[in-house]
């Protein structure tokens, strides 16, 4: 178990501002190409060009509590979106699908044929558990339900769940990158550095150490982590309040159902005594329609 003394801690690659400094930097195209190649398990030679669409962080970005990091890349004729998400804000699967559809459709200009639409790949690296399986990597495509026939190869969504890395080892190159993103101490960096055979992972480790040695960056990281901690606390409190509210509503509905049941039982007894709906309504001081509805519910 690694201790996390001040000297042993590093700036975390999973933190959005650090992730983007590394993988959103045009000077790091060799690192980005290796990262995409190993995560998607495609030949490095197939990545001939990388264009980064959103490199700069807006000045107000650091003050945004509820934020997401989206890195959009043009990798040859493919659109690749890389998202690093630390906190689970809910409905993540639906949001990913929605975002994929936007990326896919916005490439089509007016008057162009649908055939020019590019393969769109979403890579989601998440710091929480999303699926019930133990596997850290889930890859979704569109298949016919009985024949397993692929509808199109232009749809591809990947999820990498960092918290499951220790449960599922496949001895793949992608694990070196994911362990690097997950690393929080110098000891963990050293362990990866001693075992990895990927030069670009080694280069990224050097970069992380340089960033960790920069006092200004460490202050930015501290401020950012505090905001994200506030986000996680707010989400937790919101869920707790939602649960309590649901319980209160359930109790209220239960009482209402109990009252309705008592009323229905009285109506049945009065009907058996030969009273008409109008007489029952008058006796119970309710509308005739309410009595009729109760009688209809018995049929």
Coordinates of C-alpha atoms in Angstrom, one line a residue:
X1 CA 0.0 0.0 0.0
X2 CA 1.5 3.3 -1.1
X3 CA 1.6 6.2 1.4
X4 CA 0.6 9.6 0.1
X5 CA 3.0 12.0 1.8
X6 CA 3.4 15.4 0.3
X7 CA 6.7 14.4 -1.3
X8 CA 5.2 11.2 -2.7
X9 CA 2.1 12.7 -4.3
X10 CA 2.0 13.8 -7.9
X11 CA -0.4 15.8 -10.0
X12 CA -3.0 13.3 -11.2
X13 CA -3.4 12.7 -15.0
X14 CA -7.1 11.9 -14.4
X15 CA -7.7 15.5 -13.3
X16 CA -9.2 17.4 -16.2
X17 CA -6.7 20.3 -16.3
X18 CA -3.7 17.9 -16.3
X19 CA -5.3 15.5 -18.7
X20 CA -5.8 18.3 -21.2
X21 CA -2.3 19.7 -20.7
X22 CA -0.9 16.3 -21.8
X23 CA -3.4 15.0 -24.4
X24 CA -4.6 18.4 -25.6
X25 CA -1.2 19.7 -26.4
X26 CA -0.3 19.9 -30.2
X27 CA 3.3 19.4 -29.2
X28 CA 2.5 15.9 -27.9
X29 CA 1.1 14.3 -31.0
X30 CA 3.4 11.3 -30.8
X31 CA 2.0 10.7 -27.2
X32 CA -1.6 11.2 -28.4
X33 CA -1.1 8.9 -31.3
X34 CA 0.3 6.1 -29.1
X35 CA -2.5 6.7 -26.5
X36 CA -5.3 6.4 -29.2
X37 CA -3.6 3.5 -30.9
X38 CA -3.3 1.4 -27.7
X39 CA -6.7 2.2 -26.3
X40 CA -8.5 1.4 -29.6
X41 CA -6.1 -1.4 -30.4
X42 CA -5.4 -0.1 -33.9
X43 CA -2.0 -0.1 -35.7
X44 CA 0.1 2.9 -34.9
X45 CA 0.8 3.2 -38.7
X46 CA -2.9 3.7 -39.3
X47 CA -2.8 7.1 -37.6
X48 CA -1.2 9.4 -40.1
X49 CA -2.6 12.7 -38.9
X50 CA -4.1 14.1 -35.7
X51 CA -5.9 17.4 -35.5
X52 CA -6.9 18.7 -32.1
X53 CA -10.0 20.9 -32.2
X54 CA -10.3 22.3 -28.7
X55 CA -6.9 22.8 -27.1
X56 CA -7.3 26.0 -25.1
X57 CA -8.9 26.1 -21.7
X58 CA -11.3 29.1 -21.3
X59 CA -10.3 31.4 -18.4
X60 CA -13.6 30.6 -16.5
X61 CA -13.0 26.9 -16.9
X62 CA -11.1 26.5 -13.6
X63 CA -14.1 28.0 -11.7
X64 CA -16.7 25.6 -13.2
X65 CA -17.7 23.1 -10.5
X66 CA -19.8 20.8 -12.7
X67 CA -17.5 20.3 -15.7
X68 CA -16.5 17.7 -18.2
X69 CA -13.4 17.4 -20.3
X70 CA -14.1 16.7 -23.9
X71 CA -11.1 16.4 -26.3
X72 CA -12.1 16.2 -30.0
X73 CA -9.6 14.8 -32.4
X74 CA -9.6 14.2 -36.1
X75 CA -7.7 11.0 -36.6
X76 CA -7.3 10.5 -40.3
X77 CA -10.9 10.0 -41.5
X78 CA -12.2 9.3 -38.0
X79 CA -13.7 11.6 -35.4
X80 CA -12.4 10.6 -32.0
X81 CA -13.7 12.1 -28.8
X82 CA -11.9 11.5 -25.6
X83 CA -13.7 12.3 -22.4
X84 CA -12.2 12.1 -18.9
X85 CA -15.0 12.1 -16.3
X86 CA -14.1 12.0 -12.6
X87 CA -17.5 12.3 -10.9
X88 CA -20.7 10.4 -11.8
X89 CA -23.3 13.1 -12.6
X90 CA -25.9 10.5 -13.6
X91 CA -27.4 9.5 -17.0
X92 CA -23.8 9.1 -18.3
X93 CA -24.8 6.4 -20.9
X94 CA -27.5 8.6 -22.3
X95 CA -25.3 11.7 -22.4
X96 CA -22.6 9.8 -24.2
X97 CA -25.0 8.5 -26.8
X98 CA -26.4 12.1 -27.3
X99 CA -22.9 13.5 -27.6
X100 CA -21.9 10.8 -30.1
X101 CA -24.9 11.7 -32.3
X102 CA -24.0 15.4 -32.3
X103 CA -20.4 14.6 -33.3
X104 CA -21.5 12.3 -36.0
X105 CA -24.1 14.6 -37.5
X106 CA -22.3 17.9 -37.3
X107 CA -19.7 16.8 -39.8
X108 CA -22.4 16.7 -42.6
X109 CA -22.6 20.0 -44.5
X110 CA -25.8 21.0 -46.3
X111 CA -26.2 19.2 -49.6
X112 CA -23.7 16.5 -48.8
X113 CA -24.5 12.8 -49.1
X114 CA -24.8 10.7 -45.9
X115 CA -22.1 8.5 -47.2
X116 CA -19.5 11.1 -46.4
X117 CA -20.2 10.9 -42.7
X118 CA -17.1 9.8 -40.8
X119 CA -16.6 7.0 -38.4
X120 CA -17.2 8.5 -34.9
X121 CA -15.6 7.0 -31.8
X122 CA -16.2 8.1 -28.3
X123 CA -13.7 7.1 -25.7
X124 CA -14.9 7.5 -22.1
X125 CA -12.4 7.2 -19.3
X126 CA -14.4 7.3 -16.1
X127 CA -13.4 7.2 -12.4
X128 CA -16.5 5.4 -11.3
X129 CA -18.3 2.1 -11.9
X130 CA -20.9 2.2 -14.6
X131 CA -21.6 -1.5 -15.6
X132 CA -22.2 -4.5 -13.4
X133 CA -19.4 -6.6 -15.0
X134 CA -15.8 -6.8 -13.6
X135 CA -14.2 -5.9 -17.0
X136 CA -12.7 -2.4 -17.1
X137 CA -13.2 -2.1 -20.9
X138 CA -16.6 -2.1 -22.6
X139 CA -17.0 -1.5 -26.4
X140 CA -20.4 -0.9 -27.9
X141 CA -21.4 -1.2 -31.6
X142 CA -24.8 -1.6 -33.3
X143 CA -25.6 -5.2 -34.0
X144 CA -28.8 -7.0 -35.2
X145 CA -30.2 -8.7 -32.1
X146 CA -30.4 -12.3 -33.5
X147 CA -27.8 -12.5 -36.4
X148 CA -25.3 -10.2 -34.7
X149 CA -25.0 -8.5 -38.1
X150 CA -23.2 -5.1 -37.9
X151 CA -25.4 -2.3 -39.0
X152 CA -22.5 0.1 -39.6
X153 CA -18.9 0.4 -38.5
X154 CA -19.3 4.2 -38.1
X155 CA -20.7 3.8 -34.5
X156 CA -18.2 3.0 -31.7
X157 CA -18.4 3.9 -28.0
X158 CA -15.7 2.7 -25.5
X159 CA -15.9 2.9 -21.7
X160 CA -12.8 2.5 -19.6
X161 CA -13.7 2.1 -15.9
X162 CA -10.6 3.0 -13.8
X163 CA -11.8 1.5 -10.6
X164 CA -12.0 -2.0 -12.1
X165 CA -8.4 -2.1 -13.3
X166 CA -7.2 -4.1 -10.3
X167 CA -10.0 -6.7 -10.9
X168 CA -9.4 -7.4 -14.5
X169 CA -5.9 -7.8 -16.0
X170 CA -5.6 -8.6 -19.7
X171 CA -1.9 -7.7 -20.0
X172 CA -2.7 -5.3 -22.8
X173 CA -0.8 -2.1 -23.7
X174 CA -3.9 -0.1 -22.8
X175 CA -3.4 -1.0 -19.2
X176 CA -0.2 0.9 -19.0
X177 CA -2.0 4.1 -20.1
X178 CA -5.0 3.5 -17.8
X179 CA -2.7 2.7 -14.8
X180 CA -0.8 5.9 -15.6
X181 CA -4.1 7.9 -15.7
X182 CA -5.0 6.3 -12.3
X183 CA -1.6 6.9 -10.7
X184 CA -1.6 9.2 -7.6
X185 CA 1.9 8.7 -6.2
X186 CA 5.5 8.8 -7.2
X187 CA 5.8 5.1 -6.2
X188 CA 3.0 4.2 -8.7
X189 CA 4.8 6.2 -11.4
X190 CA 8.0 4.4 -10.7
X191 CA 6.3 1.0 -10.8
X192 CA 4.8 1.8 -14.3
X193 CA 8.1 3.2 -15.5
X194 CA 9.9 0.0 -14.6
X195 CA 7.5 -2.3 -16.3
X196 CA 6.2 -0.5 -19.4
X197 CA 7.5 -1.2 -22.8
X198 CA 5.8 1.9 -24.4
X199 CA 8.2 4.8 -25.0
X200 CA 5.4 7.3 -25.0
X201 CA 4.3 6.2 -21.6
X202 CA 7.8 6.8 -20.4
X203 CA 7.7 10.3 -22.0
X204 CA 4.3 11.0 -20.3
X205 CA 5.8 10.1 -16.9
X206 CA 8.6 12.6 -17.4
X207 CA 6.0 15.2 -18.3
X208 CA 4.0 14.4 -15.2
X209 CA 7.0 14.8 -13.0
X210 CA 7.8 18.2 -14.5
X211 CA 4.2 19.3 -13.9
X212 CA 4.3 18.0 -10.4
X213 CA 7.5 20.1 -9.7
X214 CA 5.8 23.3 -10.9
X215 CA 4.4 25.1 -7.8
X216 CA 2.0 27.2 -9.8
X217 CA 0.5 24.1 -11.4
X218 CA 0.2 22.4 -8.0
X219 CA -1.8 25.3 -6.7
X220 CA -4.1 25.2 -9.8
X221 CA -4.5 21.4 -9.1
X222 CA -5.3 22.0 -5.5
X223 CA -8.0 24.6 -6.4
X224 CA -9.4 22.4 -9.1
X225 CA -9.6 19.3 -6.8
X226 CA -11.4 21.3 -4.2
X227 CA -14.1 22.3 -6.7
X228 CA -14.5 18.7 -7.9
X229 CA -14.7 17.6 -4.3
X230 CA -17.5 20.2 -3.8
X231 CA -19.2 18.8 -6.9
X232 CA -19.0 15.2 -5.5
X233 CA -20.4 16.4 -2.2
X234 CA -23.2 18.3 -3.9
X235 CA -24.1 15.2 -6.0
X236 CA -24.1 13.0 -2.9
X237 CA -26.3 15.4 -1.0
X238 CA -28.7 15.7 -3.9
X239 CA -29.1 12.0 -4.2
X240 CA -29.6 11.7 -0.4
X241 CA -32.3 14.4 -0.5
X242 CA -33.9 12.7 -3.5
X243 CA -34.1 9.4 -1.6
X244 CA -35.6 11.1 1.5
X245 CA -38.1 13.0 -0.7
X246 CA -39.0 9.7 -2.5
X247 CA -39.5 8.0 0.8
X248 CA -41.8 10.9 2.1
X249 CA -43.8 10.8 -1.2
X250 CA -44.1 7.0 -0.8
X251 CA -45.4 7.3 2.7
X252 CA -47.9 10.0 1.6
X253 CA -49.0 7.9 -1.3
X254 CA -49.4 4.9 1.0
X255 CA -51.6 6.9 3.4
X256 CA -53.7 8.2 0.5
X257 CA -54.1 4.6 -0.9
X258 CA -55.1 3.5 2.6
X259 CA -57.7 6.2 2.8
X260 CA -59.0 5.3 -0.6
X261 CA -59.2 1.7 0.4
X262 CA -61.2 2.5 3.5
X263 CA -63.6 4.6 1.5
X264 CA -64.1 1.9 -1.0
X265 CA -64.8 -0.6 1.7
X266 CA -67.5 1.7 3.2
X267 CA -69.1 2.2 -0.3
X268 CA -69.2 -1.6 -0.7
X269 CA -71.0 -2.0 2.7
X270 CA -73.5 0.7 1.9
X271 CA -74.2 -0.8 -1.5
X272 CA -74.9 -4.2 0.1
X273 CA -77.4 -2.4 2.3
X274 CA -79.3 -1.4 -0.8
X275 CA -78.3 2.3 -0.9
X276 CA -78.0 4.1 -4.2
X277 CA -74.9 5.9 -5.4
X278 CA -76.6 9.2 -4.8
X279 CA -77.5 8.2 -1.2
X280 CA -73.9 7.0 -0.5
X281 CA -72.5 10.2 -1.9
X282 CA -74.7 12.2 0.5
X283 CA -73.8 10.0 3.5
X284 CA -70.1 10.3 2.8
X285 CA -70.2 13.9 1.7
X286 CA -68.4 13.1 -1.6
X287 CA -69.4 13.4 -5.2
X288 CA -71.6 10.9 -7.0
X289 CA -68.9 10.6 -9.7
X290 CA -66.4 9.5 -7.0
X291 CA -68.8 6.8 -5.8
X292 CA -69.3 5.7 -9.4
X293 CA -65.6 5.5 -10.0
X294 CA -65.2 3.4 -6.9
X295 CA -67.9 1.0 -8.1
X296 CA -66.4 0.8 -11.6
X297 CA -63.1 -0.1 -10.0
X298 CA -64.7 -3.2 -8.5
X299 CA -65.9 -4.6 -11.8

